[in-house]
Amino acid sequence: MQLQPIPRWELLTALAIIVLAGVLRTMWPGITEFKADEARLLTLAYEMAEFNTFPTRGISSSVGLPNFPVSVWVYAIPLFFWKHVYAATLFTGLLNTAAVALCYFFTRRYIGRTAAIVATLMFAVSPWAIIHARKIWAQNLLAFFVMAWAFSAALTFVEGRKKWLIVHIALGVIAFQIHLAAVSLLVASAVLFIIFWRQIPWRTFLIGCGVALLTLAPFAHYIFAQSSGLAGLIGGTSGRSFTFSWEPFVHAARLTTGWQFHAITGPEQFQNFLATLPPLNWIYWIWGIVCLIGFGFTIYDFGLTIQGRANTHNTGRDSRSNNLHKQDGSSDCRSPYRSLTTAYLLLTWSLVPILTFLWFPVQPELHYLLPVYPVFYIFAGMAFERVSNRNVQNGALAGLGFTAALFVWANLSLLDFVDKVETPGGFGEPVKNQLANVDQAKLWLAETNAAEVLIVSDGGRPLIDSDAAIYDLHLRDVPHRFVDGRYTAVFPAENSVVFITDDSFSTVELLAKSADRLATGTSRSRNGGVILTLNGGTRPEPLTRFDPIFLLGNFVNVQGIDWPDGSGRFAVHWKTGEAFQPDYHVTGQLFTADGERVGQADIPAFSPDQWRPDDVVVSVFEPEVTGDLSATEKLTFGMYVYPSGEAVPLLDEAANPAGDFIELEIP
């Protein structure tokens, strides 16, 4: 395919738009949310970048299946050079900027100059495209691979460069492994293979399939190494029925027009955010209409061309070319497409991702439709390309530029808003705030010669609990342990730094009273956390200390108790023993004199795999009240194996079992 050289002014214009796209996607990398999935994904990428492991699976997916490891491999690339969260964040933005650049060259090559400028500008400033380019998330890698998939399809089918079929097949399979939503690309490729099956070199096709299978080999090894093998993988999808939903059309419209991008600020704050902006609804309508006009013209041109070819066949004239343009360069239907195949490709690319998710086993989410980027902007560019009057075209371009400027303002306003305002149910805590807390904890760790950092959050298991996953990554280079601050306070035998992620936890007061240093954490949240230090051996005294202490079968020493207050809340102080079981729970129950239970609480014990010698643990109980607390006269406490419920026995002085519970008379 012979292309006209790109004039300098056009190249500079395209470069300016691409730079704008890059700035919007990479500036202020600290203003990006960083939640559990991002932390778990990056943890695996760190392990690969440090040559500790070669991941053969990714993190678990929302549909119950393990993800493929390709997203981990991709995110390991920037970590080879800079082991920092910002490396992966900036990499995501730069990869999406590269997708914008590919959009320009693709549209310029197969449609024209004006279409390329329009499509690239719309893609560059599109609010949802920017939102999805600023976060470490597997699906946020898709834009580049989708664009490369489309380019390889055009090189294969439009230009007849058959060896690119290998790249096309491999890219589709790789995109699918990055995120399962890219299954729509595999369906789209299958549609193209059916349409152009006469043109497919089957030897090259088989080579492409072989290359694609090689990329699947590590995950296949992981699956078949599991005891359940392929049956377990299939079992993860069993019980799901295909249901119909119109949501894919809605999601495609949202992604394309920017409609409802304010949703990222959450249900409590979006009205406040919208109040900072001028009305934008008219832009959503204009962008949507322009995209639909381009799509409609493509359907119209496509129909005329098919009809023209049928007429040519009926009259017996030769029609070997699929070009929409005549030999002298004029067009049979004034279409800007350089070939009928380009129209086939774009229509397939735009429709198949939507149709794929109309009937699907799970409810389609917004990010499932990311593979439609940026095809509808290319349609919009085609609509501009068709305008023959230069003055009208320039006026339309000026109007588009004005809407783009408003979207730039809206995007910058969004970043400023989520940086400063707590957005419950929307944008998470900016990663820069998390890193500021980590820096403070590390500073005090060095200054106090502390042995470790205790992360007090809403759970102590990084594979399950959000904050534990986040700070397990952030503090991966220093010794640290996890405590569930909703129920537990831990006081180590050595100096320690404690970072409490939420200052509303019931154990904060206990820890704060024993602290040597204390500072408020950095956060947008009204419950932004606390950082404090504990001197080794410092621990609160129970209101009543047991003498002698109670000894449990796992050698836990129950040392004392804080008796129930007016709400029934009480706390048991105990010293860790030996963890014979993987998990324990503790139970506390309140009784009247005649044995009626009026309150009970069963809570997770401090996780046994976190126990260290001479740790003192305070378990805080807030019982569910079922009777008259004022009549409470007896309290029982016990520990049991979870989830079996097997009691950890109470031992007598001779270390013989003496019952399942400690029974105490309330003074």
XYZ file of C-alpha atoms in Angstrom:
667
model
C 0.000 0.000 0.000
C 1.477 3.336 -1.093
C 0.914 6.178 1.332
C 1.399 9.885 0.922
C 4.157 11.382 3.101
C 2.912 13.032 6.283
C 3.331 16.834 6.171
C 5.310 18.423 8.988
C 2.328 20.381 10.298
C 0.271 17.214 10.546
C 3.060 15.314 12.231
C 3.493 18.116 14.783
C -0.260 18.211 15.385
C -0.396 14.451 15.915
C 2.650 14.603 18.180
C 1.062 17.356 20.284
C -2.107 15.275 20.703
C -0.116 12.177 21.662
C 1.918 14.175 24.185
C -1.341 15.524 25.626
C -2.600 11.958 25.922
C 0.597 10.969 27.703
C 0.425 13.876 30.141
C -3.183 13.117 31.066
C -2.342 9.449 31.589
C 0.905 9.767 33.535
C 1.055 13.073 35.418
C 0.647 12.941 39.202
C 1.054 9.152 39.462
C 0.408 9.425 43.188
C -3.220 10.315 42.457
C -4.184 6.805 41.515
C -6.130 4.356 43.608
C -4.334 1.273 44.821
C -6.543 -1.488 46.179
C -6.228 -5.168 46.956
C -6.317 -6.539 43.397
C -3.639 -4.093 42.289
C -1.487 -5.023 45.285
C -1.823 -8.768 44.705
C -1.058 -8.387 40.992
C 1.990 -6.248 41.696
C 3.196 -8.617 44.423
C 3.426 -11.400 41.838
C 5.129 -9.029 39.396
C 7.698 -8.058 42.058
C 8.492 -11.711 42.699
C 9.096 -12.225 38.994
C 11.177 -9.035 38.631
C 13.348 -10.147 41.538
C 13.828 -13.574 39.886
C 12.234 -15.356 42.839
C 9.484 -17.064 40.838
C 8.126 -17.446 37.331
C 4.357 -17.022 37.774
C 2.224 -19.606 36.006
C -1.078 -18.063 37.134
C -2.356 -14.607 37.959
C -4.640 -13.433 40.726
C -8.125 -14.867 41.099
C -10.834 -13.398 38.888
C -14.332 -12.189 39.738
C -15.875 -15.188 37.952
C -14.139 -17.667 40.247
C -11.346 -18.718 37.881
C -7.629 -18.059 38.245
C -6.365 -15.440 35.829
C -3.680 -16.155 33.292
C -0.178 -14.967 34.254
C 0.415 -12.694 31.232
C -0.620 -9.523 33.079
C 1.937 -10.384 35.760
C 4.639 -10.826 33.114
C 3.782 -7.499 31.521
C 3.834 -5.610 34.824
C 7.161 -7.205 35.740
C 8.768 -5.349 32.814
C 8.942 -1.879 34.447
C 9.847 -3.439 37.815
C 13.027 -4.888 36.330
C 14.234 -1.282 36.039
C 12.586 0.502 39.000
C 11.065 -1.405 41.893
C 8.410 1.088 42.865
C 4.635 1.291 42.599
C 5.025 4.360 40.387
C 6.991 2.313 37.836
C 3.968 0.122 37.155
C 1.571 3.086 37.318
C 3.545 5.100 34.770
C 4.001 2.013 32.619
C 0.218 1.625 32.408
C -0.138 5.253 31.306
C 2.670 5.018 28.759
C 1.318 1.796 27.275
C -2.074 3.471 26.864
C -0.353 6.494 25.311
C 1.248 4.129 22.823
C -2.274 2.908 22.012
C -3.232 6.502 21.170
C -0.218 6.741 18.861
C -1.187 3.478 17.158
C -4.693 4.864 16.708
C -3.261 7.784 14.749
C -1.083 5.665 12.471
C -3.804 3.074 11.916
C -6.448 5.660 10.991
C -4.012 7.681 8.877
C -2.977 4.563 6.968
C -6.409 3.118 6.264
C -8.748 6.128 6.180
C -7.106 9.517 5.959
C -5.510 12.574 7.529
C -8.579 14.278 8.978
C -9.974 11.050 10.360
C -6.643 10.297 12.039
C -6.479 13.687 13.775
C -10.105 13.438 14.934
C -9.881 9.852 16.211
C -6.590 10.475 17.980
C -7.826 13.657 19.667
C -11.017 11.996 20.897
C -9.092 8.993 22.194
C -6.511 11.249 23.864
C -8.995 13.227 25.981
C -11.747 10.603 26.461
C -12.512 10.600 30.217
C -13.041 6.885 30.667
C -10.005 6.082 28.527
C -7.903 8.256 30.844
C -9.435 6.757 33.991
C -8.613 3.261 32.764
C -5.074 4.316 31.849
C -4.101 5.621 35.285
C -4.394 2.494 37.394
C -2.500 -0.761 37.817
C -5.153 -3.137 36.600
C -4.842 -6.043 34.175
C -7.663 -4.844 31.920
C -6.032 -1.410 31.706
C -3.291 -2.979 29.601
C -5.786 -3.970 26.919
C -5.934 -0.753 24.861
C -2.433 -1.215 23.461
C -2.934 -4.894 22.653
C -6.361 -4.249 21.115
C -4.890 -1.556 18.896
C -2.009 -3.845 17.896
C -4.526 -6.633 17.233
C -6.480 -4.347 14.882
C -3.324 -3.162 13.107
C -2.147 -6.740 12.541
C -5.613 -7.631 11.196
C -5.437 -4.751 8.718
C -1.932 -5.692 7.614
C -3.118 -9.251 7.080
C -6.490 -8.782 5.415
C -6.406 -5.264 3.956
C -2.834 -5.277 2.652
C -2.486 -9.012 2.112
C 0.719 -9.301 4.162
C -0.043 -12.833 5.256
C 2.787 -13.337 7.749
C 1.112 -10.772 9.987
C -1.589 -13.374 10.565
C 0.793 -15.050 13.039
C 1.035 -11.795 15.006
C -2.720 -11.260 14.816
C -3.567 -14.676 16.267
C -0.924 -14.397 18.977
C -2.054 -10.904 19.992
C -5.672 -12.002 20.302
C -4.744 -14.895 22.569
C -2.360 -12.736 24.623
C -5.047 -10.062 25.070
C -7.468 -12.772 26.233
C -4.898 -13.927 28.780
C -4.402 -10.374 30.031
C -8.098 -10.133 30.810
C -10.938 -12.519 30.052
C -13.002 -9.645 28.615
C -10.799 -9.863 25.521
C -12.587 -13.088 24.617
C -14.566 -10.750 22.351
C -11.406 -10.215 20.285
C -11.104 -13.950 19.735
C -14.712 -14.002 18.575
C -14.013 -11.034 16.280
C -10.983 -12.805 14.818
C -13.113 -15.890 14.200
C -15.633 -13.730 12.319
C -12.830 -12.277 10.175
C -11.505 -15.767 9.451
C -14.948 -16.828 8.275
C -15.362 -13.740 6.076
C -11.908 -14.037 4.499
C -11.414 -17.781 4.679
C -10.528 -17.976 0.993
C -7.604 -15.592 1.567
C -6.162 -17.304 4.641
C -2.815 -19.093 4.148
C -3.520 -22.115 6.300
C 0.119 -22.956 6.945
C 0.633 -19.471 8.378
C -2.622 -19.809 10.296
C -1.416 -23.026 11.949
C 1.916 -21.414 12.834
C 0.012 -18.556 14.476
C -2.077 -21.024 16.477
C 1.105 -22.791 17.545
C 2.672 -19.542 18.760
C -0.529 -18.727 20.647
C -0.525 -22.158 22.295
C 3.060 -21.610 23.455
C 1.941 -18.513 25.373
C -0.705 -20.687 27.061
C 1.760 -23.396 28.108
C 2.726 -22.045 31.584
C -0.911 -21.661 32.618
C -1.762 -25.091 31.224
C 1.086 -26.535 33.292
C -0.320 -24.832 36.393
C -3.843 -26.150 35.770
C -2.810 -29.741 35.166
C -0.428 -29.656 38.135
C -3.409 -29.095 40.412
C -5.058 -32.158 41.863
C -8.354 -31.302 40.212
C -6.739 -30.422 36.876
C -8.986 -29.332 34.042
C -12.072 -30.629 35.871
C -11.477 -28.064 38.611
C -11.183 -25.289 36.064
C -14.409 -26.302 34.359
C -16.065 -26.741 37.740
C -15.313 -23.104 38.537
C -17.740 -22.063 35.803
C -20.419 -24.644 36.476
C -23.816 -23.572 37.661
C -23.797 -20.366 35.611
C -26.476 -19.849 32.987
C -26.340 -17.456 30.064
C -28.546 -14.417 30.599
C -29.455 -11.560 28.279
C -28.597 -7.958 29.122
C -28.643 -4.660 27.244
C -25.809 -3.411 29.426
C -23.083 -3.943 26.786
C -24.685 -1.236 24.614
C -24.875 1.097 27.615
C -21.285 0.394 28.612
C -20.026 0.955 25.065
C -21.856 4.299 24.990
C -20.380 5.296 28.343
C -16.833 4.439 27.338
C -17.110 6.181 23.977
C -18.832 9.415 24.991
C -17.473 9.887 28.518
C -21.013 9.741 29.871
C -21.190 9.204 33.652
C -17.433 9.399 34.148
C -18.291 11.247 37.360
C -19.352 7.851 38.781
C -15.763 7.345 39.873
C -16.332 9.908 42.630
C -18.906 7.619 44.257
C -22.605 7.924 45.118
C -22.047 10.412 47.954
C -19.808 12.882 46.148
C -20.650 12.882 42.433
C -23.106 15.777 42.763
C -20.448 17.847 44.518
C -17.981 17.042 41.756
C -20.424 17.905 38.983
C -21.020 21.274 40.679
C -17.384 22.160 39.922
C -17.898 21.694 36.150
C -19.941 23.378 33.453
C -22.746 21.249 31.932
C -21.219 18.422 29.888
C -24.280 16.474 28.734
C -24.259 18.214 25.383
C -20.724 16.952 24.739
C -21.773 13.364 25.397
C -24.570 13.802 22.862
C -22.320 15.416 20.237
C -19.638 12.774 20.561
C -22.192 9.986 20.465
C -23.984 11.412 17.426
C -20.754 11.969 15.484
C -19.646 8.396 16.208
C -23.045 7.057 15.115
C -22.963 9.168 11.933
C -19.599 7.641 11.037
C -20.899 4.188 11.875
C -24.024 4.804 9.809
C -22.044 6.016 6.811
C -19.895 2.898 7.032
C -22.981 0.684 6.935
C -24.329 2.754 4.020
C -21.075 2.603 2.062
C -20.758 -1.063 2.822
C -24.238 -1.745 1.500
C -23.669 0.302 -1.664
C -20.428 -1.509 -2.348
C -21.962 -4.949 -1.867
C -24.829 -3.929 -4.153
C -22.401 -2.565 -6.729
C -20.394 -5.758 -6.741
C -23.580 -7.780 -7.159
C -24.606 -5.605 -10.139
C -21.155 -6.030 -11.647
C -21.432 -9.784 -11.272
C -24.885 -9.797 -12.879
C -23.698 -7.780 -15.892
C -20.688 -10.025 -16.354
C -18.042 -7.354 -15.769
C -14.788 -8.256 -14.046
C -14.499 -7.192 -10.398
C -11.335 -8.626 -8.894
C -10.514 -5.753 -6.561
C -12.139 -5.094 -3.242
C -11.136 -1.419 -3.408
C -13.845 1.135 -2.804
C -11.991 3.546 -5.069
C -11.732 3.505 -8.833
C -8.456 3.183 -10.684
C -8.277 6.941 -11.245
C -8.517 7.546 -7.497
C -12.156 8.635 -7.450
C -14.626 6.832 -5.231
C -17.645 4.840 -6.282
C -19.506 5.987 -3.177
C -17.393 8.857 -1.851
C -16.199 6.687 1.020
C -12.901 7.574 2.703
C -12.135 3.879 3.283
C -9.255 2.684 1.153
C -10.797 -0.782 0.790
C -13.919 -2.733 1.506
C -11.860 -4.928 3.827
C -11.212 -1.956 6.130
C -14.950 -1.507 6.530
C -15.342 -5.225 7.263
C -12.647 -4.977 9.937
C -14.041 -1.886 11.661
C -17.613 -3.156 11.671
C -16.490 -6.472 13.129
C -14.319 -4.706 15.710
C -17.157 -2.427 16.820
C -20.053 -4.893 16.899
C -18.606 -8.203 18.070
C -17.424 -7.030 21.548
C -20.927 -5.716 22.235
C -22.714 -8.759 20.844
C -20.391 -11.134 22.722
C -21.638 -9.894 26.083
C -25.359 -9.637 25.267
C -25.692 -13.267 26.362
C -23.112 -14.052 28.982
C -22.797 -16.178 32.144
C -22.027 -13.130 34.345
C -23.378 -9.596 34.463
C -21.288 -7.500 32.035
C -19.159 -4.839 33.724
C -17.982 -1.569 32.202
C -14.419 -2.769 31.696
C -15.625 -5.800 29.718
C -16.226 -3.404 26.820
C -12.722 -1.914 26.797
C -11.947 -3.750 23.516
C -14.218 -1.250 21.675
C -11.541 1.440 22.174
C -10.975 3.367 19.932
C -13.019 2.041 17.010
C -15.969 4.414 17.449
C -13.579 7.372 17.436
C -12.298 6.061 14.115
C -15.881 6.086 12.851
C -16.181 9.695 14.068
C -13.014 10.542 12.177
C -14.459 8.956 9.075
C -17.538 11.196 9.411
C -15.290 14.283 9.451
C -13.326 12.905 6.510
C -16.471 12.789 4.382
C -17.171 16.522 4.712
C -16.195 17.919 1.332
C -16.587 21.619 2.136
C -13.307 22.753 3.675
C -14.866 25.605 5.648
C -17.504 23.325 7.141
C -14.874 20.755 7.979
C -12.635 23.342 9.666
C -15.596 24.633 11.664
C -16.476 21.118 12.790
C -12.855 20.501 13.770
C -12.831 23.715 15.808
C -15.994 22.589 17.582
C -14.439 19.209 18.324
C -11.335 20.970 19.660
C -13.533 23.014 22.007
C -15.196 19.879 23.397
C -11.760 18.290 23.787
C -10.559 21.322 25.774
C -13.573 21.008 28.082
C -12.835 17.334 28.595
C -9.211 18.144 29.447
C -10.483 20.572 32.080
C -12.933 17.961 33.376
C -10.191 15.343 33.624
C -7.884 17.689 35.539
C -10.747 18.684 37.824
C -11.471 15.008 38.499
C -7.869 14.373 39.540
C -7.900 17.383 41.835
C -11.226 16.345 43.365
C -10.335 12.723 44.148
C -6.978 13.870 45.515
C -8.596 16.092 48.146
C -12.075 14.688 48.834
C -12.996 11.367 50.384
C -15.083 9.428 47.858
C -16.837 6.484 49.593
C -17.916 3.837 47.136
C -15.807 5.430 44.414
C -12.151 6.315 43.938
C -9.977 4.700 46.589
C -7.274 6.245 48.745
C -4.570 7.799 46.508
C -1.443 5.682 46.586
C 0.715 8.690 47.508
C -1.051 8.851 50.889
C -0.387 5.174 51.496
C 3.275 5.695 50.616
C 3.494 8.706 52.957
C 2.308 6.511 55.832
C 4.782 3.820 54.873
C 7.623 6.361 54.792
C 6.679 7.577 58.281
C 6.565 4.014 59.596
C 9.976 3.243 58.091
C 11.443 6.453 59.544
C 10.301 5.553 63.063
C 11.391 1.964 62.510
C 14.950 3.215 62.027
C 14.866 5.865 64.753
C 13.536 3.540 67.477
C 15.547 0.502 66.413
C 12.247 -1.340 66.155
C 12.096 -4.956 65.078
C 9.012 -4.749 62.892
C 5.908 -2.932 61.727
C 2.498 -4.144 62.866
C -0.197 -3.467 60.272
C -3.501 -3.097 62.080
C -6.344 -3.274 59.571
C -9.717 -4.867 58.928
C -8.173 -8.312 58.497
C -4.856 -10.095 58.752
C -4.733 -12.178 55.557
C -3.216 -10.554 52.444
C -4.849 -13.092 50.137
C -8.300 -12.182 51.459
C -8.233 -8.829 53.268
C -7.786 -5.579 51.374
C -5.563 -3.410 53.576
C -3.417 -6.386 54.505
C -2.753 -7.014 50.796
C -1.944 -3.342 50.154
C 0.524 -2.889 52.994
C 2.038 -6.327 52.563
C 3.291 -4.962 49.246
C 4.235 -1.478 50.458
C 6.220 -2.893 53.395
C 7.639 -5.876 51.577
C 11.231 -4.779 52.276
C 10.824 -4.565 56.090
C 9.691 -7.136 58.686
C 5.960 -6.832 59.297
C 2.960 -8.654 60.704
C -0.803 -8.300 60.420
C -3.392 -7.721 63.121
C -7.167 -7.539 62.749
C -7.799 -4.255 64.523
C -11.537 -4.820 64.812
C -11.008 -7.399 67.551
C -7.332 -7.563 68.468
C -4.460 -5.494 69.868
C -0.954 -6.992 69.980
C 1.930 -5.862 72.209
C 5.252 -7.437 71.157
C 8.226 -8.125 73.396
C 10.467 -5.959 71.163
C 10.206 -2.358 69.993
C 7.698 -2.034 67.183
C 5.999 0.502 64.941
C 2.242 0.174 64.580
C 0.307 1.487 61.597
C -3.445 1.479 62.166
C -5.255 1.927 58.853
C -8.552 3.113 60.382
C -8.714 5.053 63.641
C -12.298 3.884 64.273
C -11.176 0.374 65.289
C -12.136 -0.619 68.808
C -8.514 -1.421 69.704
C -7.086 2.016 68.850
C -7.564 3.386 72.368
C -5.695 0.450 73.921
C -2.752 0.914 71.583
C -2.688 4.698 71.882
C -2.509 4.569 75.699
C 0.613 2.412 75.484
C 2.286 4.392 72.681
C 5.629 6.136 73.010
C 5.109 8.214 69.831
C 1.864 8.865 68.012
C 0.957 10.660 64.776
C -2.106 10.939 62.582
C -1.797 9.100 59.285
C -1.931 10.813 55.884
C -5.356 10.333 54.325
C -8.367 12.020 52.721
C -10.572 9.970 55.032
C -12.097 11.149 58.266
C -10.880 7.826 59.720
C -7.448 8.179 58.235
C -5.393 6.006 60.498
C -2.741 6.350 63.182
C 0.989 5.633 63.352
C 2.562 4.937 66.734
C 5.518 3.245 68.370
C 5.527 0.707 71.215
C 8.512 0.103 73.440
C 9.309 -3.565 73.847
C 7.451 -5.168 76.724
C 4.964 -2.296 77.058
C 1.426 -3.604 77.400
C -1.739 -2.489 79.186
C -2.565 -3.971 82.573
C -5.879 -5.840 82.738
C -8.388 -4.598 85.282
C -8.186 -8.007 86.906
C -5.018 -10.095 86.641
C -5.453 -13.814 87.183
C -3.345 -15.496 89.843
C -2.618 -18.136 88.923
C -2.967 -17.683 85.197
C -5.105 -20.017 83.102
C -3.242 -22.337 80.749
C -4.843 -23.657 77.548
C -3.933 -26.787 75.610
C -1.946 -24.807 73.045
C 0.043 -23.221 75.911
C -1.720 -19.900 75.603
C -1.551 -18.084 78.953
C -4.782 -16.235 79.787
C -3.492 -13.483 82.071
C -6.400 -11.202 82.890
C -9.624 -9.506 81.918
C -11.292 -6.125 81.567
C -14.812 -6.770 82.876
C -17.915 -5.959 80.802
C -19.046 -2.325 80.717
C -22.611 -1.114 80.329
C -22.750 -2.268 76.680
C -21.388 -5.713 77.506
C -17.990 -4.964 75.941
C -15.071 -6.748 77.609
C -11.477 -7.706 76.806
C -9.331 -10.749 77.565
C -5.526 -10.456 77.879
C -3.491 -13.501 76.856
C 0.065 -14.448 75.918
C 0.750 -16.492 72.800
C 1.754 -20.127 73.093
C 2.471 -22.720 70.411
C 0.335 -22.798 67.272
C -0.635 -26.446 66.813
C -3.478 -25.492 64.458
C -3.623 -23.161 61.435
C -6.425 -21.015 62.836
C -8.180 -20.325 66.105
C -11.247 -18.384 67.149
C -12.047 -17.142 70.647
C -15.471 -17.026 72.210
C -16.871 -15.014 75.102
C -20.327 -15.457 76.619
C -22.300 -13.638 79.306
C -24.756 -15.460 81.610
C -27.180 -14.651 84.408
C -27.025 -16.460 87.753
C -29.560 -19.062 86.583
C -27.593 -19.846 83.415
C -29.479 -17.728 80.869
C -27.122 -16.473 78.158
C -27.574 -12.737 77.589
C -24.639 -12.016 75.297
C -22.154 -13.799 73.026
C -19.307 -12.963 70.653
C -17.130 -15.308 68.595
C -14.189 -13.549 66.953
C -11.010 -14.561 65.118
C -8.007 -14.974 67.368
C -4.734 -13.311 66.476
C -3.600 -15.507 63.588
C -1.312 -18.322 64.813
C 1.110 -17.911 61.924
C 1.781 -14.390 63.240
C 2.573 -15.431 66.826
C 5.977 -14.532 68.271
C 7.345 -15.492 71.704
C 6.023 -13.327 74.551
C 3.444 -11.459 72.462
C 0.636 -10.213 74.662
C -2.716 -10.137 72.882
C -5.848 -8.314 73.937
C -9.016 -9.739 72.367
C -11.889 -7.261 72.493
C -15.427 -8.666 72.590
C -18.548 -6.699 71.733
C -21.228 -9.324 72.379
C -24.492 -9.596 70.567
C -26.922 -8.839 73.378
C -29.861 -11.252 73.694
C -31.076 -10.479 77.214
C -30.851 -8.171 80.232
C -27.182 -7.235 80.645
C -27.801 -5.809 84.096
C -28.464 -9.349 85.323
C -25.084 -10.647 84.064
C -23.156 -12.491 86.773
C -20.969 -14.991 84.955
C -18.592 -14.872 81.965
C -17.000 -17.730 80.033
C -14.012 -17.577 77.716
C -12.586 -20.219 75.421
C -10.556 -20.873 72.309
C -11.425 -23.334 69.577
C -10.032 -24.591 66.288
C -11.599 -22.920 63.267
C -13.589 -24.069 61.340
C -13.954 -27.502 62.981
C -15.105 -26.043 66.318
C -12.902 -28.380 68.353
C -12.287 -26.757 71.749
C -8.762 -25.997 72.961
C -8.936 -27.505 76.454
C -8.253 -25.693 79.696
C -5.382 -27.421 81.593
C -5.029 -27.892 85.326
C -1.804 -27.582 87.325
C -0.760 -31.049 86.223
C -1.381 -30.128 82.549
C -4.415 -32.410 82.335
C -7.614 -31.312 80.536
C -9.919 -29.544 82.968
C -12.728 -28.362 80.710
C -13.450 -26.466 77.512
C -13.997 -22.984 78.961
C -12.702 -20.621 81.596
C -15.659 -19.731 83.837
C -15.505 -16.479 85.820
C -17.800 -14.868 88.341
C -18.246 -11.162 87.529
C -17.462 -9.058 90.627
